[in-house]
Amino acid sequence: MDPLSLAPLPLTAAAAFAALRPGRRPQAVPLLAEAAALSALALSVAAAVWLILTGPSTLTLGTGPLLLALRLDAVSAAMGLLVSFIGWIVLRYARRYIDGEAREGRFHALMLATLAAVLVLVQSASLAMLVLSFLTTGLCLRQLLLFYPERPQAQRAARKFTLVWGAGDAALAGAALLLWFAFGTADVQAIQTAAAAGLPPLAQGAAALLVLAAILKTAAFPVHGWLTEVMEAPTPVSAVLHAGVINAGGLLLIRMADVVQSSPGAMAALVMIGGLTALFGAVVMLTQSAVKTALAWSTVSQMGFLLLQCGLGLWALALLHIVAHALYKAHAFLSSGSAIQRIAAARKAGPVAVPGLRAVALAFLFAILLFTGVATAFIAMGGEKSLQALALGMILVFGVAYLVAQGLADTAPLALTLRTAAASVGAATAYFTFHTLAAALWGHAVPPAPSVGPLEWALLVLALLSFGAVAVAQSLLPHWAHHPAVAGLRVHLANGLYLNALFDRLIHSPNTNKSL
């Protein structure tokens, strides 16, 4: 039995102990919760060493469609380390944050149970285990979202989460049934091997349902609304949700990569919905004034980018994205309380340099030349050569171009120009460096990017044009930001184009006073 399969046990035991002491300042519970999380982290570290020394292994129980299996491999080891580390940090933070709450013991019990469920999820290696771990994670998280059950906003957010996550569970269960009938096995590894040779009709339907499940569980457009309304829960819950649980949809796609990649329609859907979600979330985020709400919209955008990476077949890079986003977003939420003080104490900036059309054009030209040079150097050294990876790098270039444009504005000081140029070189180099690292760590555990056909070409061109147009518009926005039409658009964007209000009407939740 590998150490990672044991990691959920101390969390589960501590959760049971805390559940018996659900009230205020329960004796020994906060310290025990932190110790359990630290034990899970130690077991995850031991599992990584075990994997290096002995190679991948699978623990199984039962047979047939009810097969329960846990697998230790490069993907589960990385995710186990990530979940246990963030869990330990969050519980350490929560020890003081939640101190004195009327349901303090219950909070620790639910948080420990959620972390245990996610640890099981990341190493699930059978269809039944995947479904059960997703169900358990959703049930635990719903209770955390309702930690203040008397708050109408918390009730509404929990209700929306239950509907969307539950629909994702139903899609996943449907995909599991179709995969069982198509391949006659519930073992994920066996299904992956068989799917690499092609998908029978039932498995094609399963691939579509897997994509649907991932879209629902990553809060992608247009079912993103619940993710922006969960701020009534304690900050540690937001950290676990945005840094951990929300990534589960992306992890599901990575686990079933061969199945999804064998369906061109499924991959195209991921590119289109992921790209739209990434752009929509990023634009709306810029209009938000509340720190945590802006972070929530940032998560929407990042999950869209994760789906886009999966749709392009860049599975190792998608896994790296999960790790990087989880670490960043956990820190961002846990430090959000002091953000206002830090901003107030910071030295006020002078006049903002506004780039003109010439500066923007030069910035894009510089960024493209920079990317071409760095990409050529890495390819010459044996780096990633897939067209999808280069296209994703070009999308990064648009962000670099926006940065460079600030430095090339007529009123920008020379120091700013030099700093933006250096940052641009660093960003382009970092992209290919981290891509190479991700391929070395997980490339053997996921399929390579698919060959590019006419459909893939069309989607790549569409993605590049879309991201490029948004980057140009953002760079030139200060020149027409005060136009009445732009001011009106800003109001509409700040409200997410009212899609969340439409969702409220569809689920018959017109006000926040409706109880669950």
Short mmCIF file of C-alpha atoms in Angstrom, two decimals:
data_model
loop_
_atom_site.label_atom_id
_atom_site.label_comp_id
_atom_site.label_asym_id
_atom_site.label_seq_id
_atom_site.Cartn_x
_atom_site.Cartn_y
_atom_site.Cartn_z
CA MET A 1 0.00 0.00 0.00
CA ASP A 2 1.57 3.30 -1.10
CA PRO A 3 1.71 6.27 1.32
CA LEU A 4 -0.61 8.47 -0.77
CA SER A 5 -3.52 6.07 -0.36
CA LEU A 6 -3.09 6.50 3.41
CA ALA A 7 -3.06 10.31 3.30
CA PRO A 8 -6.87 10.74 3.62
CA LEU A 9 -6.98 8.59 6.78
CA PRO A 10 -5.61 11.10 9.36
CA LEU A 11 -7.88 13.77 7.89
CA THR A 12 -10.92 11.49 8.14
CA ALA A 13 -10.11 10.48 11.72
CA ALA A 14 -9.62 14.11 12.77
CA ALA A 15 -12.88 15.07 11.03
CA ALA A 16 -14.78 12.42 13.00
CA PHE A 17 -13.23 13.68 16.25
CA ALA A 18 -14.14 17.30 15.41
CA ALA A 19 -17.71 16.33 14.45
CA LEU A 20 -18.27 15.18 18.05
CA ARG A 21 -17.26 18.68 19.25
CA PRO A 22 -19.11 21.02 16.87
CA GLY A 23 -19.34 24.08 19.14
CA ARG A 24 -17.23 27.06 20.15
CA ARG A 25 -13.52 26.57 21.02
CA PRO A 26 -13.60 22.75 21.02
CA GLN A 27 -10.75 21.37 23.07
CA ALA A 28 -7.77 20.17 20.99
CA VAL A 29 -9.70 20.25 17.68
CA PRO A 30 -7.83 23.11 15.92
CA LEU A 31 -4.43 21.67 16.84
CA LEU A 32 -5.53 18.17 15.87
CA ALA A 33 -6.84 19.44 12.51
CA GLU A 34 -3.53 21.09 11.72
CA ALA A 35 -1.61 17.99 12.84
CA ALA A 36 -3.79 15.77 10.62
CA ALA A 37 -3.14 18.05 7.63
CA LEU A 38 0.58 17.99 8.34
CA SER A 39 0.46 14.17 8.54
CA ALA A 40 -1.28 14.05 5.14
CA LEU A 41 1.43 16.30 3.73
CA ALA A 42 4.16 14.05 5.13
CA LEU A 43 2.49 11.00 3.57
CA SER A 44 2.25 12.84 0.23
CA VAL A 45 5.96 13.63 0.34
CA ALA A 46 6.68 9.98 1.18
CA ALA A 47 4.48 8.94 -1.76
CA ALA A 48 6.52 11.08 -4.16
CA VAL A 49 9.70 9.38 -2.93
CA TRP A 50 7.97 5.98 -3.17
CA LEU A 51 7.00 6.73 -6.78
CA ILE A 52 10.57 7.62 -7.71
CA LEU A 53 11.93 4.44 -6.11
CA THR A 54 9.28 1.89 -7.14
CA GLY A 55 7.31 3.40 -10.03
CA PRO A 56 3.51 3.71 -10.45
CA SER A 57 1.22 1.38 -8.48
CA THR A 58 -2.53 0.76 -8.16
CA LEU A 59 -4.55 -0.30 -5.12
CA THR A 60 -7.82 -2.06 -6.03
CA LEU A 61 -10.89 -3.34 -4.21
CA GLY A 62 -13.77 -5.18 -5.87
CA THR A 63 -14.43 -6.00 -9.51
CA GLY A 64 -16.73 -5.10 -12.37
CA PRO A 65 -18.48 -1.71 -12.57
CA LEU A 66 -18.12 -1.25 -8.79
CA LEU A 67 -14.33 -1.52 -8.91
CA LEU A 68 -12.70 0.89 -6.44
CA ALA A 69 -9.11 1.80 -7.29
CA LEU A 70 -6.48 4.34 -6.23
CA ARG A 71 -3.41 4.97 -8.35
CA LEU A 72 -0.04 6.48 -7.51
CA ASP A 73 1.59 8.02 -10.56
CA ALA A 74 3.17 11.31 -11.59
CA VAL A 75 -0.20 13.07 -11.80
CA SER A 76 -1.65 11.86 -8.49
CA ALA A 77 1.65 12.40 -6.65
CA ALA A 78 1.82 16.04 -7.79
CA MET A 79 -1.84 16.66 -6.98
CA GLY A 80 -1.50 14.93 -3.61
CA LEU A 81 1.38 17.20 -2.67
CA LEU A 82 -0.54 20.25 -3.84
CA VAL A 83 -3.79 19.41 -2.01
CA SER A 84 -2.13 18.41 1.24
CA PHE A 85 0.17 21.46 1.26
CA ILE A 86 -2.65 23.93 0.62
CA GLY A 87 -4.85 22.08 3.11
CA TRP A 88 -2.22 22.42 5.81
CA ILE A 89 -1.74 26.13 5.11
CA VAL A 90 -5.50 26.80 5.10
CA LEU A 91 -6.12 24.91 8.35
CA ARG A 92 -3.23 26.71 9.99
CA TYR A 93 -4.75 30.01 8.86
CA ALA A 94 -8.24 28.94 9.96
CA ARG A 95 -7.09 28.11 13.48
CA ARG A 96 -7.12 31.81 14.28
CA TYR A 97 -9.57 33.01 11.64
CA ILE A 98 -12.41 30.82 12.90
CA ASP A 99 -11.49 30.99 16.59
CA GLY A 100 -14.54 31.69 18.77
CA GLU A 101 -17.18 30.98 16.10
CA ALA A 102 -20.31 29.28 17.42
CA ARG A 103 -19.77 26.31 15.06
CA GLU A 104 -15.98 26.24 15.16
CA GLY A 105 -15.71 22.46 15.64
CA ARG A 106 -18.15 21.82 12.79
CA PHE A 107 -16.05 24.03 10.49
CA HIS A 108 -12.91 22.00 11.16
CA ALA A 109 -14.80 18.74 10.68
CA LEU A 110 -16.17 19.83 7.30
CA MET A 111 -12.86 21.27 6.12
CA LEU A 112 -11.00 18.08 7.04
CA ALA A 113 -13.64 15.93 5.34
CA THR A 114 -13.45 18.07 2.18
CA LEU A 115 -9.66 17.78 2.01
CA ALA A 116 -9.88 14.01 2.53
CA ALA A 117 -12.42 13.71 -0.30
CA VAL A 118 -10.23 15.77 -2.65
CA LEU A 119 -7.19 13.63 -1.79
CA VAL A 120 -9.19 10.55 -2.76
CA LEU A 121 -10.38 12.28 -5.93
CA VAL A 122 -6.87 13.09 -7.20
CA GLN A 123 -5.80 9.44 -6.99
CA SER A 124 -9.05 7.85 -8.19
CA ALA A 125 -8.30 5.21 -10.81
CA SER A 126 -11.72 3.68 -11.46
CA LEU A 127 -15.00 5.04 -12.73
CA ALA A 128 -16.89 4.31 -9.51
CA MET A 129 -14.19 5.95 -7.39
CA LEU A 130 -14.25 9.06 -9.57
CA VAL A 131 -18.02 9.40 -9.26
CA LEU A 132 -18.06 8.76 -5.50
CA SER A 133 -15.20 11.18 -4.76
CA PHE A 134 -16.82 13.95 -6.81
CA LEU A 135 -20.14 13.37 -5.02
CA THR A 136 -18.51 13.45 -1.58
CA THR A 137 -16.49 16.56 -2.37
CA GLY A 138 -19.64 18.37 -3.51
CA LEU A 139 -21.62 17.40 -0.42
CA CYS A 140 -18.87 18.57 1.94
CA LEU A 141 -18.29 21.82 0.09
CA ARG A 142 -22.01 22.62 0.08
CA GLN A 143 -22.04 22.45 3.87
CA LEU A 144 -19.03 24.75 4.05
CA LEU A 145 -20.77 27.26 1.78
CA LEU A 146 -23.68 27.15 4.25
CA PHE A 147 -21.46 27.72 7.29
CA TYR A 148 -23.58 30.82 7.95
CA PRO A 149 -26.96 29.26 7.04
CA GLU A 150 -28.94 32.30 8.15
CA ARG A 151 -27.48 34.49 5.39
CA PRO A 152 -29.73 34.64 2.29
CA GLN A 153 -26.74 35.19 -0.03
CA ALA A 154 -25.08 32.05 1.31
CA GLN A 155 -28.30 30.10 0.73
CA ARG A 156 -28.55 31.27 -2.86
CA ALA A 157 -24.90 30.54 -3.63
CA ALA A 158 -25.16 27.07 -2.08
CA ARG A 159 -28.32 26.34 -4.06
CA LYS A 160 -26.67 27.34 -7.33
CA PHE A 161 -23.56 25.35 -6.51
CA THR A 162 -25.67 22.28 -5.73
CA LEU A 163 -27.52 22.53 -9.05
CA VAL A 164 -24.42 23.05 -11.18
CA TRP A 165 -22.14 20.61 -9.36
CA GLY A 166 -24.95 18.04 -9.19
CA ALA A 167 -25.52 18.36 -12.94
CA GLY A 168 -21.79 17.75 -13.38
CA ASP A 169 -22.06 14.64 -11.21
CA ALA A 170 -24.95 13.39 -13.36
CA ALA A 171 -22.92 13.98 -16.54
CA LEU A 172 -19.94 12.16 -15.03
CA ALA A 173 -22.11 9.22 -13.95
CA GLY A 174 -23.56 9.03 -17.46
CA ALA A 175 -20.08 9.07 -18.97
CA ALA A 176 -18.99 6.30 -16.58
CA LEU A 177 -21.90 4.08 -17.66
CA LEU A 178 -21.19 4.63 -21.36
CA LEU A 179 -17.49 3.90 -20.87
CA TRP A 180 -18.32 0.69 -19.01
CA PHE A 181 -20.61 -0.49 -21.80
CA ALA A 182 -18.14 0.60 -24.50
CA PHE A 183 -14.98 -0.98 -23.06
CA GLY A 184 -16.25 -3.55 -20.54
CA THR A 185 -13.97 -2.28 -17.77
CA ALA A 186 -14.13 0.33 -15.03
CA ASP A 187 -10.36 0.69 -14.75
CA VAL A 188 -9.36 4.16 -15.93
CA GLN A 189 -5.91 3.06 -17.08
CA ALA A 190 -7.36 0.26 -19.20
CA ILE A 191 -9.95 2.62 -20.68
CA GLN A 192 -7.24 5.12 -21.57
CA THR A 193 -5.19 2.46 -23.34
CA ALA A 194 -8.19 1.23 -25.32
CA ALA A 195 -9.35 4.78 -26.19
CA ALA A 196 -5.98 5.64 -27.71
CA ALA A 197 -6.81 3.23 -30.55
CA GLY A 198 -10.15 4.92 -31.29
CA LEU A 199 -13.58 5.43 -29.76
CA PRO A 200 -16.68 3.32 -30.42
CA PRO A 201 -19.98 5.26 -30.68
CA LEU A 202 -20.86 4.88 -26.99
CA ALA A 203 -17.45 6.21 -25.99
CA GLN A 204 -17.97 9.22 -28.27
CA GLY A 205 -21.02 10.05 -26.18
CA ALA A 206 -18.98 9.51 -23.03
CA ALA A 207 -16.37 12.01 -24.25
CA ALA A 208 -19.10 14.62 -24.75
CA LEU A 209 -20.44 13.99 -21.24
CA LEU A 210 -16.93 14.22 -19.76
CA VAL A 211 -16.51 17.64 -21.38
CA LEU A 212 -19.91 18.70 -20.07
CA ALA A 213 -18.98 17.55 -16.56
CA ALA A 214 -15.70 19.49 -16.72
CA ILE A 215 -17.45 22.65 -17.94
CA LEU A 216 -19.97 22.46 -15.09
CA LYS A 217 -17.38 21.73 -12.41
CA THR A 218 -14.98 24.48 -13.49
CA ALA A 219 -17.79 27.09 -13.45
CA ALA A 220 -17.22 27.85 -17.13
CA PHE A 221 -19.38 30.20 -19.19
CA PRO A 222 -22.40 30.39 -18.95
CA VAL A 223 -22.77 28.57 -15.57
CA HIS A 224 -20.11 30.64 -13.82
CA GLY A 225 -22.47 32.67 -11.65
CA TRP A 226 -22.35 30.63 -8.46
CA LEU A 227 -18.57 30.97 -8.21
CA THR A 228 -18.82 34.76 -7.93
CA GLU A 229 -21.40 34.57 -5.13
CA VAL A 230 -19.70 32.34 -2.55
CA MET A 231 -18.10 35.19 -0.58
CA GLU A 232 -20.51 34.72 2.33
CA ALA A 233 -18.50 31.65 3.36
CA PRO A 234 -15.39 32.12 5.55
CA THR A 235 -12.18 33.10 3.71
CA PRO A 236 -10.54 29.66 4.25
CA VAL A 237 -13.47 28.11 2.37
CA SER A 238 -12.91 30.51 -0.54
CA ALA A 239 -9.22 29.58 -0.56
CA VAL A 240 -9.95 25.83 -0.69
CA LEU A 241 -12.65 26.29 -3.32
CA HIS A 242 -10.75 28.60 -5.67
CA ALA A 243 -7.34 27.01 -5.14
CA GLY A 244 -8.40 23.37 -5.04
CA VAL A 245 -11.92 22.11 -5.67
CA ILE A 246 -12.59 24.24 -8.74
CA ASN A 247 -9.63 22.59 -10.50
CA ALA A 248 -11.30 19.17 -10.26
CA GLY A 249 -12.92 19.52 -13.68
CA GLY A 250 -9.55 20.10 -15.31
CA LEU A 251 -8.07 17.15 -13.44
CA LEU A 252 -10.93 14.97 -14.69
CA LEU A 253 -10.06 15.87 -18.28
CA ILE A 254 -6.37 15.13 -17.68
CA ARG A 255 -7.23 11.75 -16.13
CA MET A 256 -9.41 10.88 -19.14
CA ALA A 257 -7.16 12.61 -21.68
CA ASP A 258 -7.01 9.75 -24.19
CA VAL A 259 -10.81 9.47 -24.28
CA VAL A 260 -11.35 13.21 -24.71
CA GLN A 261 -8.53 13.66 -27.23
CA SER A 262 -9.90 10.88 -29.43
CA SER A 263 -13.02 12.99 -30.01
CA PRO A 264 -12.33 16.05 -32.23
CA GLY A 265 -15.73 17.49 -31.33
CA ALA A 266 -14.99 17.31 -27.62
CA MET A 267 -11.63 19.02 -28.11
CA ALA A 268 -13.21 21.75 -30.26
CA ALA A 269 -15.87 22.39 -27.61
CA LEU A 270 -13.17 22.79 -24.96
CA VAL A 271 -11.26 25.30 -27.09
CA MET A 272 -14.32 27.42 -27.88
CA ILE A 273 -15.93 27.38 -24.42
CA GLY A 274 -12.58 27.66 -22.65
CA GLY A 275 -11.44 30.58 -24.77
CA LEU A 276 -14.76 32.41 -24.37
CA THR A 277 -14.72 31.86 -20.60
CA ALA A 278 -11.12 33.07 -20.31
CA LEU A 279 -11.83 36.29 -22.21
CA PHE A 280 -15.18 36.95 -20.54
CA GLY A 281 -13.86 36.39 -17.02
CA ALA A 282 -10.76 38.55 -17.60
CA VAL A 283 -12.74 41.48 -19.00
CA VAL A 284 -15.36 41.39 -16.23
CA MET A 285 -12.64 41.09 -13.57
CA LEU A 286 -11.23 44.48 -14.63
CA THR A 287 -14.54 46.17 -13.74
CA GLN A 288 -14.80 44.81 -10.16
CA SER A 289 -14.03 46.99 -7.15
CA ALA A 290 -14.26 44.37 -4.36
CA VAL A 291 -11.04 42.39 -3.85
CA LYS A 292 -12.58 38.94 -3.35
CA THR A 293 -15.11 39.41 -6.17
CA ALA A 294 -12.29 40.36 -8.55
CA LEU A 295 -10.42 37.23 -7.43
CA ALA A 296 -13.52 35.14 -8.13
CA TRP A 297 -13.76 36.49 -11.68
CA SER A 298 -10.04 35.85 -12.05
CA THR A 299 -10.74 32.21 -11.20
CA VAL A 300 -13.46 32.08 -13.87
CA SER A 301 -10.95 33.35 -16.42
CA GLN A 302 -8.22 30.96 -15.29
CA MET A 303 -10.56 27.96 -15.47
CA GLY A 304 -11.45 28.97 -19.01
CA PHE A 305 -7.76 29.08 -19.89
CA LEU A 306 -7.36 25.64 -18.31
CA LEU A 307 -10.13 24.23 -20.52
CA LEU A 308 -8.49 25.91 -23.53
CA GLN A 309 -5.19 24.20 -22.76
CA CYS A 310 -6.94 20.84 -22.48
CA GLY A 311 -8.75 21.46 -25.77
CA LEU A 312 -5.40 22.12 -27.45
CA GLY A 313 -4.05 18.82 -26.10
CA LEU A 314 -1.42 20.50 -23.89
CA TRP A 315 -2.13 18.19 -20.96
CA ALA A 316 1.17 18.54 -19.11
CA LEU A 317 0.97 22.32 -19.35
CA ALA A 318 -2.64 22.19 -18.10
CA LEU A 319 -1.46 20.26 -15.04
CA LEU A 320 1.24 22.86 -14.42
CA HIS A 321 -1.46 25.54 -14.73
CA ILE A 322 -3.48 23.81 -11.99
CA VAL A 323 -0.46 23.79 -9.65
CA ALA A 324 0.51 27.41 -10.33
CA HIS A 325 -3.05 28.75 -10.13
CA ALA A 326 -3.79 26.85 -6.92
CA LEU A 327 -0.73 28.24 -5.14
CA TYR A 328 -1.34 31.78 -6.35
CA LYS A 329 -5.07 31.81 -5.60
CA ALA A 330 -4.69 30.31 -2.11
CA HIS A 331 -2.21 33.06 -1.25
CA ALA A 332 -4.42 35.73 -2.84
CA PHE A 333 -7.52 34.79 -0.82
CA LEU A 334 -5.71 34.25 2.47
CA SER A 335 -4.02 37.64 2.13
CA SER A 336 -7.07 39.49 0.77
CA GLY A 337 -7.96 40.90 4.19
CA SER A 338 -4.82 43.02 4.28
CA ALA A 339 -4.97 44.13 0.64
CA ILE A 340 -6.70 47.45 1.41
CA GLN A 341 -4.14 48.33 4.08
CA ARG A 342 -1.26 47.50 1.74
CA ILE A 343 -2.71 49.64 -1.04
CA ALA A 344 -3.36 52.54 1.35
CA ALA A 345 0.22 52.36 2.63
CA ALA A 346 1.77 52.16 -0.84
CA ARG A 347 3.32 55.20 -2.46
CA LYS A 348 0.80 56.81 -4.77
CA ALA A 349 1.64 56.51 -8.44
CA GLY A 350 2.14 59.54 -10.64
CA PRO A 351 0.39 60.20 -13.94
CA VAL A 352 -0.32 57.02 -15.89
CA ALA A 353 1.45 56.67 -19.22
CA VAL A 354 -1.14 56.13 -21.94
CA PRO A 355 0.20 54.44 -25.11
CA GLY A 356 -0.99 55.63 -28.49
CA LEU A 357 -1.70 53.60 -31.59
CA ARG A 358 1.96 53.79 -32.70
CA ALA A 359 3.21 52.60 -29.30
CA VAL A 360 0.74 49.71 -29.30
CA ALA A 361 1.78 48.65 -32.82
CA LEU A 362 5.46 48.78 -31.87
CA ALA A 363 4.74 46.85 -28.68
CA PHE A 364 3.03 44.02 -30.57
CA LEU A 365 5.83 43.92 -33.13
CA PHE A 366 8.44 43.78 -30.37
CA ALA A 367 6.54 41.06 -28.49
CA ILE A 368 6.15 38.90 -31.61
CA LEU A 369 9.83 39.24 -32.49
CA LEU A 370 10.79 38.45 -28.90
CA PHE A 371 8.59 35.37 -28.85
CA THR A 372 9.92 34.18 -32.20
CA GLY A 373 13.51 34.51 -31.01
CA VAL A 374 12.95 32.73 -27.68
CA ALA A 375 10.85 29.99 -29.31
CA THR A 376 13.52 29.39 -31.98
CA ALA A 377 16.19 29.09 -29.29
CA PHE A 378 14.19 26.56 -27.27
CA ILE A 379 13.25 24.50 -30.33
CA ALA A 380 16.91 24.41 -31.35
CA MET A 381 17.71 22.99 -27.91
CA GLY A 382 15.13 20.21 -28.38
CA GLY A 383 12.17 21.91 -26.70
CA GLU A 384 8.44 21.65 -27.44
CA LYS A 385 7.66 21.92 -31.16
CA SER A 386 3.88 21.40 -31.29
CA LEU A 387 1.87 24.07 -33.06
CA GLN A 388 -0.58 24.19 -30.13
CA ALA A 389 2.20 25.10 -27.69
CA LEU A 390 3.44 27.84 -30.01
CA ALA A 391 -0.10 29.20 -30.40
CA LEU A 392 -0.55 29.29 -26.64
CA GLY A 393 2.74 31.15 -26.42
CA MET A 394 1.43 33.68 -28.93
CA ILE A 395 -1.54 34.30 -26.63
CA LEU A 396 0.99 35.01 -23.89
CA VAL A 397 2.64 37.46 -26.29
CA PHE A 398 -0.53 39.56 -26.32
CA GLY A 399 -0.23 40.04 -22.57
CA VAL A 400 3.45 40.86 -22.99
CA ALA A 401 2.57 43.39 -25.71
CA TYR A 402 0.17 45.18 -23.35
CA LEU A 403 2.98 45.41 -20.81
CA VAL A 404 5.47 46.70 -23.37
CA ALA A 405 2.99 49.30 -24.64
CA GLN A 406 2.99 50.97 -21.23
CA GLY A 407 6.74 51.33 -21.43
CA LEU A 408 6.65 52.74 -24.96
CA ALA A 409 4.08 55.45 -24.21
CA ASP A 410 5.35 58.96 -24.96
CA THR A 411 5.18 60.06 -21.30
CA ALA A 412 6.71 56.88 -19.91
CA PRO A 413 10.10 57.36 -18.23
CA LEU A 414 13.09 55.44 -19.55
CA ALA A 415 13.23 53.33 -16.38
CA LEU A 416 9.69 52.06 -17.03
CA THR A 417 10.55 51.23 -20.64
CA LEU A 418 13.57 49.21 -19.57
CA ARG A 419 11.67 47.41 -16.81
CA THR A 420 8.81 46.41 -19.11
CA ALA A 421 11.28 45.17 -21.73
CA ALA A 422 13.12 43.07 -19.13
CA ALA A 423 9.85 41.71 -17.76
CA SER A 424 8.78 40.77 -21.30
CA VAL A 425 11.99 38.82 -21.92
CA GLY A 426 11.53 37.09 -18.57
CA ALA A 427 7.91 36.17 -19.33
CA ALA A 428 8.70 34.68 -22.75
CA THR A 429 11.67 32.72 -21.37
CA ALA A 430 9.67 31.51 -18.37
CA TYR A 431 6.88 30.17 -20.60
CA PHE A 432 9.16 27.82 -22.52
CA THR A 433 11.18 26.94 -19.42
CA PHE A 434 8.11 25.89 -17.48
CA HIS A 435 6.69 24.12 -20.51
CA THR A 436 9.89 22.07 -20.73
CA LEU A 437 9.70 21.33 -17.00
CA ALA A 438 6.06 20.22 -17.25
CA ALA A 439 6.88 17.90 -20.15
CA ALA A 440 9.72 16.36 -18.15
CA LEU A 441 7.54 15.79 -15.07
CA TRP A 442 4.27 14.63 -16.62
CA GLY A 443 4.80 14.21 -20.37
CA HIS A 444 5.12 10.43 -20.03
CA ALA A 445 1.81 10.22 -18.12
CA VAL A 446 -0.38 12.07 -20.65
CA PRO A 447 -0.83 11.76 -24.43
CA PRO A 448 1.09 14.10 -26.77
CA ALA A 449 -0.73 16.95 -28.46
CA PRO A 450 -2.78 15.75 -31.45
CA SER A 451 -1.85 16.51 -35.05
CA VAL A 452 -3.32 19.73 -36.43
CA GLY A 453 -6.01 19.35 -39.08
CA PRO A 454 -8.32 21.90 -40.73
CA LEU A 455 -10.62 22.12 -37.68
CA GLU A 456 -7.71 22.63 -35.34
CA TRP A 457 -6.22 25.27 -37.61
CA ALA A 458 -9.51 27.17 -37.67
CA LEU A 459 -9.81 27.05 -33.88
CA LEU A 460 -6.21 28.21 -33.37
CA VAL A 461 -6.70 31.16 -35.73
CA LEU A 462 -9.99 32.05 -34.00
CA ALA A 463 -8.36 31.93 -30.57
CA LEU A 464 -5.39 34.06 -31.66
CA LEU A 465 -7.62 36.68 -33.30
CA SER A 466 -9.92 36.84 -30.27
CA PHE A 467 -7.18 37.22 -27.67
CA GLY A 468 -5.28 39.64 -29.89
CA ALA A 469 -8.33 41.87 -30.41
CA VAL A 470 -9.00 42.02 -26.67
CA ALA A 471 -5.35 42.88 -25.95
CA VAL A 472 -5.39 45.72 -28.49
CA ALA A 473 -8.68 47.05 -27.12
CA GLN A 474 -7.33 46.95 -23.57
CA SER A 475 -4.18 48.82 -24.59
CA LEU A 476 -6.15 51.60 -26.29
CA LEU A 477 -8.99 51.75 -23.76
CA PRO A 478 -7.75 54.90 -21.93
CA HIS A 479 -8.26 56.94 -25.13
CA TRP A 480 -12.00 56.36 -25.20
CA ALA A 481 -12.75 55.22 -21.64
CA HIS A 482 -14.85 58.35 -20.96
CA HIS A 483 -17.11 57.91 -23.98
CA PRO A 484 -20.76 57.40 -22.83
CA ALA A 485 -20.99 54.12 -24.73
CA VAL A 486 -17.90 52.76 -22.96
CA ALA A 487 -19.21 53.91 -19.58
CA GLY A 488 -22.44 52.04 -20.25
CA LEU A 489 -20.57 48.94 -21.38
CA ARG A 490 -18.54 49.05 -18.17
CA VAL A 491 -21.76 48.93 -16.14
CA HIS A 492 -22.99 45.93 -18.12
CA LEU A 493 -19.66 44.15 -17.74
CA ALA A 494 -19.52 44.88 -14.01
CA ASN A 495 -22.79 42.93 -13.78
CA GLY A 496 -21.45 40.05 -15.87
CA LEU A 497 -23.79 40.98 -18.75
CA TYR A 498 -26.62 39.90 -16.40
CA LEU A 499 -26.15 36.23 -17.20
CA ASN A 500 -26.26 35.40 -13.51
CA ALA A 501 -29.61 37.18 -13.18
CA LEU A 502 -30.92 35.13 -16.09
CA PHE A 503 -29.72 31.97 -14.33
CA ASP A 504 -31.60 33.09 -11.20
CA ARG A 505 -34.79 33.32 -13.23
CA LEU A 506 -34.24 29.93 -14.83
CA ILE A 507 -33.93 28.26 -11.43
CA HIS A 508 -36.77 30.34 -9.98
CA SER A 509 -34.58 32.19 -7.49
CA PRO A 510 -35.62 35.84 -7.99
CA ASN A 511 -34.48 37.08 -4.59
CA THR A 512 -32.03 36.27 -1.81
CA ASN A 513 -34.70 35.56 0.78
CA LYS A 514 -35.74 32.25 -0.67
CA SER A 515 -34.64 29.49 1.68
CA LEU A 516 -33.22 26.17 0.76
#
